[in-house]
Coordinates of C-alpha atoms and ligand atoms in Angstrom, one line a residue:
M1 CA 0.0 0.0 0.0
D2 CA 1.1 3.5 -0.7
Y3 CA 0.0 4.9 2.7
P4 CA 0.8 8.6 2.2
S5 CA -1.4 8.8 -0.9
L6 CA -4.5 7.1 0.6
T7 CA -7.9 8.8 0.7
I8 CA -11.2 7.5 2.1
D9 CA -12.1 6.0 -1.2
S10 CA -8.8 4.2 -1.7
I11 CA -8.8 3.0 1.9
H12 CA -12.3 1.5 1.5
A13 CA -11.4 0.0 -1.8
G14 CA -8.4 -1.6 -0.2
L15 CA -10.3 -3.0 2.7
R16 CA -13.1 -4.4 0.5
D17 CA -10.7 -6.0 -1.9
K18 CA -8.7 -7.3 1.0
A19 CA -5.5 -5.6 -0.3
F20 CA -4.9 -4.9 3.4
S21 CA -6.7 -5.3 6.7
A22 CA -7.5 -2.3 8.9
T23 CA -4.9 -3.6 11.4
E24 CA -2.2 -3.7 8.7
L25 CA -3.2 -0.2 7.7
A26 CA -3.1 1.1 11.3
A27 CA 0.4 -0.4 11.8
E28 CA 1.7 1.3 8.6
A29 CA 0.0 4.6 9.6
I30 CA 1.7 4.5 13.0
R31 CA 5.0 3.6 11.5
F32 CA 4.9 6.2 8.7
A33 CA 3.6 9.0 10.9
Q34 CA 6.0 8.4 13.7
A35 CA 9.0 8.2 11.3
S36 CA 7.9 11.4 9.4
N37 CA 7.3 13.3 12.6
Q38 CA 11.0 13.6 13.4
E39 CA 11.3 15.9 10.5
I40 CA 7.8 17.5 10.3
G41 CA 6.8 17.8 13.9
A42 CA 3.1 17.7 13.0
F43 CA 2.1 15.5 16.0
L44 CA 2.7 16.3 19.7
H45 CA 1.9 12.8 20.8
F46 CA 0.6 9.5 19.2
T47 CA -2.2 7.2 20.3
P48 CA -1.3 3.9 18.7
E49 CA -3.5 2.0 21.1
S50 CA -6.6 3.8 20.1
A51 CA -5.7 3.4 16.4
L52 CA -5.2 -0.3 16.8
A53 CA -8.4 -0.8 18.8
A54 CA -10.4 1.0 16.2
A55 CA -8.7 -1.0 13.5
A56 CA -9.6 -4.3 15.3
A57 CA -13.2 -3.2 15.4
T58 CA -13.2 -2.5 11.7
D59 CA -11.6 -5.9 10.9
A60 CA -14.3 -7.6 13.1
R61 CA -17.0 -5.8 11.1
L62 CA -15.4 -6.9 7.8
A63 CA -15.1 -10.5 9.0
A64 CA -18.8 -10.5 10.0
G65 CA -19.7 -9.3 6.5
E66 CA -21.0 -6.0 7.7
E67 CA -21.1 -2.8 5.6
L68 CA -18.2 -0.5 6.2
L69 CA -18.9 2.6 8.3
P70 CA -18.1 5.9 6.7
L71 CA -14.7 6.3 8.3
D72 CA -13.8 2.6 8.8
G73 CA -10.0 2.3 8.5
V74 CA -9.4 6.0 8.2
P75 CA -6.6 7.4 10.4
V76 CA -7.2 10.9 11.8
A77 CA -5.1 13.5 13.5
I78 CA -6.8 15.7 16.1
K79 CA -5.6 19.2 16.9
D80 CA -4.4 19.3 20.5
V81 CA -7.0 22.0 21.5
I82 CA -9.7 19.3 21.1
M83 CA -10.4 17.1 24.1
T84 CA -9.8 13.4 24.0
E85 CA -10.7 11.3 27.1
G86 CA -7.7 9.7 28.7
V87 CA -5.4 11.2 26.1
R88 CA -3.2 14.2 27.0
T89 CA -4.5 17.4 25.5
T90 CA -2.1 20.3 26.0
C91 CA -3.4 23.1 23.7
A92 CA 0.4 23.3 22.8
S93 CA 0.8 25.1 26.1
K94 CA 3.1 24.5 29.1
I95 CA 0.2 25.3 31.4
L96 CA -1.7 22.2 30.2
E97 CA 1.4 20.1 29.7
N98 CA 0.1 17.2 31.7
F99 CA -3.7 17.7 31.4
V100 CA -5.6 14.5 30.6
P101 CA -9.3 15.4 29.9
P102 CA -12.0 13.3 31.4
Y103 CA -14.2 13.6 28.3
T104 CA -14.0 13.6 24.5
A105 CA -15.2 16.4 22.1
T106 CA -18.4 15.6 20.2
A107 CA -16.7 16.0 16.9
V108 CA -14.2 13.4 17.8
R109 CA -16.9 11.1 19.2
R110 CA -18.7 11.3 15.9
L111 CA -15.6 10.4 13.9
E112 CA -14.9 7.5 16.2
A113 CA -18.5 6.3 16.0
A114 CA -18.1 6.3 12.2
G115 CA -15.1 3.9 12.5
A116 CA -12.2 6.4 12.4
M117 CA -8.9 5.5 14.1
M118 CA -7.3 8.3 16.1
L119 CA -3.6 8.4 15.3
G120 CA -2.6 11.2 17.7
K121 CA -2.8 14.8 18.7
A122 CA -1.6 17.5 16.3
N123 CA 0.7 20.3 17.0
C124 CA -0.6 23.9 16.9
D125 CA -0.1 27.4 18.1
E126 CA -0.6 27.7 21.9
F127 CA -4.3 27.9 22.5
A128 CA -4.8 28.3 18.7
M129 CA -3.3 31.8 18.8
G130 CA -1.0 32.4 15.8
S131 CA -0.6 32.1 12.1
S132 CA 2.6 30.1 11.8
N133 CA 2.5 27.3 14.4
E134 CA 5.6 29.0 15.9
N135 CA 3.7 29.8 19.1
S136 CA 3.6 26.1 20.1
A137 CA 5.3 25.7 23.5
F138 CA 6.8 22.5 22.3
Y139 CA 8.3 22.6 18.8
P140 CA 7.6 24.2 15.4
V141 CA 6.1 22.4 12.4
Q142 CA 7.8 22.2 9.0
N143 CA 5.7 22.8 5.9
P144 CA 5.9 19.5 4.0
A145 CA 5.1 21.3 0.7
A146 CA 7.7 24.1 1.3
P147 CA 10.7 23.1 3.3
G148 CA 12.0 25.8 5.7
R149 CA 8.7 27.6 5.5
A150 CA 5.9 27.9 8.0
P151 CA 3.0 25.5 7.7
G152 CA 0.6 28.3 8.7
G153 CA -1.4 28.3 11.9
S154 CA -2.8 27.9 14.2
S155 CA -3.7 24.4 13.0
G156 CA -0.3 23.9 11.4
G157 CA 0.2 20.4 12.7
S158 CA -3.2 19.2 11.3
A159 CA -2.5 20.7 7.8
A160 CA 1.1 19.4 7.7
A161 CA -0.1 15.9 8.8
V162 CA -2.4 15.7 5.8
A163 CA 0.1 17.3 3.4
A164 CA 2.8 14.9 4.4
G165 CA 0.5 11.9 4.1
M166 CA 0.8 11.1 7.8
A167 CA -3.1 11.1 8.1
P168 CA -5.6 11.4 5.3
I169 CA -8.0 13.4 7.6
A170 CA -7.3 15.9 10.4
L171 CA -9.5 18.0 12.6
G172 CA -8.5 21.6 13.3
S173 CA -10.0 24.7 14.7
D174 CA -10.6 28.1 13.0
T175 CA -11.2 31.3 14.9
G176 CA -9.8 33.8 12.4
G177 CA -8.3 31.6 9.7
S178 CA -6.6 28.7 11.5
I179 CA -8.0 26.0 9.2
R180 CA -8.0 27.9 5.9
Q181 CA -4.6 29.5 6.1
P182 CA -2.6 26.4 7.0
A183 CA -4.6 24.5 4.4
S184 CA -3.5 27.1 1.9
F185 CA 0.1 27.1 3.0
C186 CA 0.4 23.3 2.9
G187 CA -1.6 22.7 -0.3
V188 CA -4.5 20.7 1.2
V189 CA -8.3 21.3 1.6
G190 CA -9.5 22.9 4.8
V191 CA -13.1 23.8 5.7
L192 CA -14.4 26.5 8.0
P193 CA -18.0 25.5 8.8
T194 CA -20.7 28.1 9.4
Y195 CA -20.7 29.3 13.0
G196 CA -22.9 26.7 15.0
R197 CA -22.7 24.1 12.2
V198 CA -20.3 21.8 14.2
S199 CA -20.5 21.3 17.9
R200 CA -17.6 22.9 19.9
Y201 CA -18.3 20.7 22.9
G202 CA -14.7 19.7 23.9
L203 CA -12.9 22.5 22.0
A204 CA -10.7 24.6 24.4
A205 CA -12.3 28.0 24.2
F206 CA -10.2 30.8 22.7
A207 CA -12.8 33.3 21.4
S208 CA -16.2 31.8 21.8
S209 CA -18.1 34.0 19.3
L210 CA -15.5 33.0 16.6
D211 CA -14.4 29.4 17.4
H212 CA -15.2 26.6 15.0
I213 CA -14.0 23.0 14.5
G214 CA -13.5 21.8 10.9
P215 CA -11.7 19.2 8.7
F216 CA -8.6 19.0 6.6
S217 CA -8.2 16.4 3.8
K218 CA -6.4 15.8 0.5
N219 CA -9.5 16.4 -1.6
V220 CA -12.9 18.2 -1.3
K221 CA -14.9 14.9 -1.2
D222 CA -13.2 13.7 1.9
S223 CA -13.9 17.0 3.7
A224 CA -17.5 16.8 2.6
R225 CA -17.8 13.3 4.1
V226 CA -16.3 14.5 7.4
M227 CA -18.6 17.5 7.4
E228 CA -21.6 15.3 7.1
L229 CA -20.5 13.4 10.2
I230 CA -19.6 16.2 12.5
S231 CA -22.3 18.7 11.6
G232 CA -25.6 19.1 13.3
R233 CA -27.2 20.0 16.7
D234 CA -25.5 18.8 19.8
P235 CA -27.4 19.2 23.1
K236 CA -24.0 19.6 24.8
D237 CA -23.3 22.8 22.9
S238 CA -26.0 25.4 23.2
T239 CA -24.5 27.4 20.3
S240 CA -24.8 24.4 17.9
A241 CA -27.5 24.9 15.3
G242 CA -30.4 22.7 14.5
A243 CA -30.5 23.5 10.8
P244 CA -30.7 20.3 8.8
V245 CA -27.4 18.9 7.5
D246 CA -27.3 18.6 3.8
D247 CA -25.9 15.6 1.9
Y248 CA -22.6 17.3 1.2
V249 CA -21.2 14.4 -0.9
A250 CA -24.3 14.3 -3.1
A251 CA -23.9 18.0 -3.7
L252 CA -20.6 17.4 -5.5
D253 CA -22.2 17.0 -8.9
G254 CA -20.1 19.5 -10.8
Q255 CA -23.2 21.5 -11.7
V256 CA -21.9 25.0 -11.2
K257 CA -23.1 26.6 -14.4
G258 CA -24.7 29.9 -13.9
L259 CA -23.5 30.4 -10.4
K260 CA -22.5 34.0 -9.7
I261 CA -19.1 34.4 -8.1
G262 CA -18.4 37.7 -6.2
I263 CA -14.9 39.0 -6.5
P264 CA -14.4 41.7 -3.8
K265 CA -12.1 44.3 -5.1
E266 CA -10.8 45.1 -1.6
Y267 CA -9.2 41.6 -1.5
F268 CA -7.1 42.3 -4.7
A269 CA -5.7 45.7 -3.7
E270 CA -2.4 46.7 -2.2
G271 CA -0.6 44.1 -0.1
L272 CA -1.5 41.1 -2.3
D273 CA 1.6 39.3 -3.5
P274 CA 1.4 39.5 -7.3
E275 CA 2.2 35.8 -7.8
V276 CA -0.6 34.8 -5.4
G277 CA -2.9 37.3 -7.3
A278 CA -2.0 35.6 -10.6
R279 CA -2.9 32.1 -9.3
I280 CA -6.2 33.4 -8.0
Q281 CA -7.0 35.2 -11.3
Q282 CA -6.3 31.9 -13.1
A283 CA -8.7 30.1 -10.8
I284 CA -11.4 32.6 -11.4
Q285 CA -10.9 32.0 -15.2
A286 CA -11.2 28.3 -14.6
L287 CA -14.5 28.8 -12.8
E288 CA -15.6 31.0 -15.6
K289 CA -14.9 28.2 -18.1
L290 CA -17.1 26.0 -16.0
G291 CA -20.0 28.5 -16.6
C292 CA -19.7 30.5 -13.5
E293 CA -20.2 34.3 -13.8
P294 CA -17.6 36.4 -12.0
V295 CA -19.1 39.7 -10.6
E296 CA -17.0 42.5 -9.1
I297 CA -18.3 43.4 -5.7
S298 CA -17.2 45.8 -2.9
M299 CA -16.9 45.0 0.7
P300 CA -16.1 48.5 2.0
H301 CA -15.4 47.6 5.7
T302 CA -12.7 45.0 4.9
E303 CA -10.0 47.4 6.0
Y304 CA -11.2 47.4 9.6
A305 CA -11.4 43.7 9.9
I306 CA -7.9 43.0 11.4
A307 CA -8.4 45.7 14.1
T308 CA -11.9 44.4 14.8
Y309 CA -10.9 40.8 15.0
Y310 CA -7.9 41.4 17.3
L311 CA -10.0 43.4 19.7
I312 CA -12.8 40.9 19.9
C313 CA -10.7 37.8 20.0
T314 CA -8.4 39.1 22.7
A315 CA -11.3 40.3 24.8
E316 CA -12.9 36.9 24.7
A317 CA -9.6 35.2 25.2
S318 CA -8.8 37.2 28.3
A319 CA -12.1 35.9 29.8
N320 CA -11.8 32.3 28.6
L321 CA -8.2 31.9 29.7
A322 CA -9.0 33.1 33.3
R323 CA -9.8 29.5 34.1
Y324 CA -6.2 28.4 33.9
D325 CA -5.3 29.4 37.4
G326 CA -2.9 26.8 38.8
V327 CA -5.7 25.6 41.1
R328 CA -7.6 23.0 39.1
Y329 CA -6.3 21.2 36.0
T330 CA -3.4 23.6 35.2
R331 CA 0.2 23.2 36.1
R332 CA 1.0 25.0 39.3
S333 CA 4.1 27.1 40.0
E334 CA 6.4 25.5 42.6
K335 CA 7.6 28.9 43.9
G336 CA 5.2 28.9 46.9
G337 CA 3.9 32.2 48.3
D338 CA 0.3 33.3 48.9
L339 CA -2.7 32.7 46.7
R340 CA -2.2 35.8 44.5
A341 CA 1.5 34.9 44.0
M342 CA 0.5 31.3 43.1
Y343 CA -2.0 32.6 40.5
R344 CA 0.5 35.0 39.1
D345 CA 3.5 32.6 39.0
S346 CA 1.5 29.7 37.6
R347 CA 0.1 31.9 34.8
H348 CA 3.4 33.6 34.1
E349 CA 5.3 30.3 33.9
G350 CA 2.6 28.5 32.0
F351 CA 1.6 30.9 29.3
G352 CA 3.9 31.8 26.3
K353 CA 4.5 35.3 25.0
E354 CA 1.7 35.6 22.5
V355 CA -0.9 34.2 24.8
T356 CA 0.2 36.6 27.5
R357 CA 0.1 39.5 25.0
R358 CA -3.4 38.7 24.1
I359 CA -4.6 38.3 27.7
I360 CA -3.2 41.8 28.5
L361 CA -4.6 43.4 25.4
G362 CA -8.0 41.8 26.0
T363 CA -8.2 42.8 29.6
Y364 CA -7.3 46.3 28.6
V365 CA -10.0 46.6 25.9
L366 CA -12.6 45.3 28.4
S367 CA -11.6 47.6 31.2
S368 CA -14.2 50.1 32.3
G369 CA -12.5 53.2 30.9
Y370 CA -11.8 51.6 27.5
Y371 CA -14.7 49.3 26.9
D372 CA -16.8 51.7 24.8
A373 CA -13.8 53.0 22.8
Y374 CA -12.5 49.6 21.9
Y375 CA -14.7 46.6 22.6
R376 CA -18.1 48.1 21.9
K377 CA -16.8 49.9 18.9
A378 CA -15.4 46.6 17.6
Q379 CA -18.8 44.9 18.0
K380 CA -20.4 47.7 15.9
V381 CA -17.8 47.3 13.2
R382 CA -18.3 43.6 13.3
R383 CA -21.9 44.2 12.4
L384 CA -20.9 46.4 9.5
I385 CA -18.6 43.7 8.2
T386 CA -21.4 41.1 8.5
Q387 CA -23.6 43.5 6.5
D388 CA -21.1 43.7 3.7
F389 CA -21.4 40.0 3.3
E390 CA -25.2 40.0 3.6
K391 CA -25.4 42.6 0.9
A392 CA -23.0 40.7 -1.3
F393 CA -25.0 37.5 -1.0
E394 CA -28.1 39.2 -2.2
T395 CA -26.5 39.3 -5.7
V396 CA -23.9 36.5 -5.7
D397 CA -23.9 32.8 -4.8
A398 CA -20.4 32.6 -3.4
I399 CA -17.3 34.9 -3.0
V400 CA -13.9 34.0 -4.2
T401 CA -10.7 35.5 -2.7
P402 CA -7.1 34.6 -1.9
V403 CA -6.7 32.9 1.5
S404 CA -3.5 34.7 2.4
P405 CA -1.9 37.7 0.9
T406 CA 1.4 35.9 0.6
P407 CA 2.7 32.4 -0.1
P408 CA 4.1 30.5 3.0
F409 CA 6.7 32.7 4.7
K410 CA 9.9 31.4 6.1
L411 CA 10.0 30.0 9.6
G412 CA 11.2 32.9 11.8
E413 CA 10.4 35.6 9.3
L414 CA 7.5 37.2 11.1
T415 CA 8.1 36.2 14.7
A416 CA 9.7 39.4 15.8
D417 CA 6.8 41.5 14.5
P418 CA 3.5 40.5 15.9
L419 CA 1.6 43.1 13.9
A420 CA 3.0 41.8 10.6
M421 CA 1.9 38.3 11.7
Y422 CA -1.6 39.7 12.5
L423 CA -1.9 41.5 9.2
S424 CA -1.3 38.2 7.3
D425 CA -4.9 37.2 8.5
I426 CA -6.5 40.0 6.5
Y427 CA -8.5 37.8 4.1
T428 CA -9.6 35.2 6.6
V429 CA -10.8 37.1 9.6
T430 CA -13.7 38.8 7.8
A431 CA -15.6 35.5 7.3
S432 CA -15.0 34.6 10.9
L433 CA -16.5 37.9 12.1
A434 CA -19.5 37.3 9.9
G435 CA -19.9 33.6 11.0
I436 CA -20.2 32.4 7.4
C437 CA -18.6 29.3 5.9
G438 CA -15.4 29.1 3.9
V439 CA -13.1 26.6 2.3
S440 CA -9.5 26.7 1.2
V441 CA -8.8 24.6 -1.9
P442 CA -5.3 24.3 -3.5
C443 CA -4.9 26.4 -6.6
G444 CA -1.4 25.6 -7.7
V445 CA 2.0 27.0 -6.8
T446 CA 3.8 30.3 -7.3
Q447 CA 5.7 30.6 -10.5
T448 CA 9.2 31.5 -9.1
E449 CA 9.5 29.4 -6.0
G450 CA 6.7 26.8 -6.4
L451 CA 5.0 27.6 -3.1
P452 CA 1.4 26.5 -2.5
V453 CA -1.4 29.0 -3.0
G454 CA -5.0 28.5 -1.7
L455 CA -8.2 29.7 -3.2
Q456 CA -10.8 30.8 -0.6
I457 CA -14.5 30.2 -1.5
L458 CA -17.0 31.7 0.9
A459 CA -20.7 31.1 1.1
K460 CA -23.6 32.4 3.2
H461 CA -24.6 30.8 6.5
F462 CA -25.3 27.1 6.2
D463 CA -24.6 27.1 2.5
E464 CA -21.8 24.5 2.8
A465 CA -23.3 22.3 0.1
R466 CA -23.0 25.0 -2.6
M467 CA -19.5 26.1 -1.3
L468 CA -18.2 22.5 -1.5
K469 CA -19.8 21.9 -4.9
L470 CA -17.9 24.9 -6.2
A471 CA -14.6 23.8 -4.5
D472 CA -15.0 20.3 -5.9
A473 CA -15.8 21.5 -9.4
Y474 CA -12.7 23.7 -9.3
E475 CA -10.6 20.9 -7.9
R476 CA -11.7 18.7 -10.8
T477 CA -10.4 21.1 -13.4
G478 CA -6.9 20.6 -12.0
R479 CA -7.3 16.8 -12.2
A480 CA -8.5 16.8 -15.8
Ligands
LIG501 N1 -4.2 33.8 13.2 C1 -5.3 34.1 13.9 C2 -5.0 34.5 15.3 O1 -3.8 34.4 15.6 C3 -6.3 33.0 13.8 C4 -6.2 32.0 14.9 C5 -7.3 31.0 14.8 O2 -8.1 31.0 13.9 N2 -7.3 30.2 15.8 O3 -5.8 34.7 16.1

């Protein structure tokens, strides 16, 4: 078997044809992923026992002549901000270095119920804060598609695991771009579901009004399959939506003729790397050839999106991260001293620089003298950004943009300049603020250096079916 190239279809074909058993597949998955990890760093820890146990259950089903479950035999990587019962979940932070959660996230439960085998926990930026995976408290991740370059973040480990063939499927989280941007940097597919589409029960909260769980895969169809499984109401997450879940795989019928594609001019202005721009223009032409109709639109509040996002997400983070106090599940400072000193030292020792910066900024913008000037103002601008989208979707079916203004940057290139790092999120935070869905689909590589470029397709709330249909139709043009 050529493990690194496997997809759900080829895994199921192999299992049915008895080319390999699930147990053989699991053993090869563990071997390959562990060997590759020394170079790539995509995983923080492995869970071979759970992979082998799931594989044994799959083999038992096969032996009994039962139908395969949707993810039977499919190895998955789970971002380490997503809880897994009995398996260390660190959020890539020293403060949770030894935390073993007593429960499993709903999204993971649903994958496991569908037969998936968990291979391990994926590296990421600490508490999902970052755009390069360099804020992991443990080690950085190499971009398998661009050596020496960042895999993107914060779900860099999940994206790299899929790009390197270590796992055909991974779960990540996206608050301001953390699925779409690493997918784009690593040349894989990554989906941001609509806010509320996928239960966040068991996702460590960063910014609750913006957090999502979503899949990574090698192709659109595999992400569509995972979306069918993890979407839908969960009584354990009061923000999960009851809207019916469409049959996303059936939606991939290639019928995109006549769809109106909005091209927001603000996303193609100053700051966009010309080589990235060229790839995106080519992708738009490919969609046009398929019968889509590109329409220039304007999203006038785009320029305020970074400021708005970094006020709201830091405010929410400062509240959410208050729970890591050294008393309960967090690592406690050994310095001793009174209660206040214990809180202070535990948090100081446990949180990295970026997390600390955000807690301070978020506390500041929520403080009584500044609340109106910053936090409330940001909420109002968030509304205006959402209205830009609502207005656009009155005339177009989907919006197409770059995912990132640049191709993957070099590891270390932006770490000294947090603002430059924040600015790289310019094209992803808008959809997050509006709560709509998005996908990053590979659209080739830059001409001079061969670096991956991702195409972002955005659709209105709960319109994942149409969004995935377009992404799949576009992906097929590359395969033809
Ligand atoms: N890069 C953005 C940030 O640092 C997005 C992170 C995310 O989506 N989790 O906040």
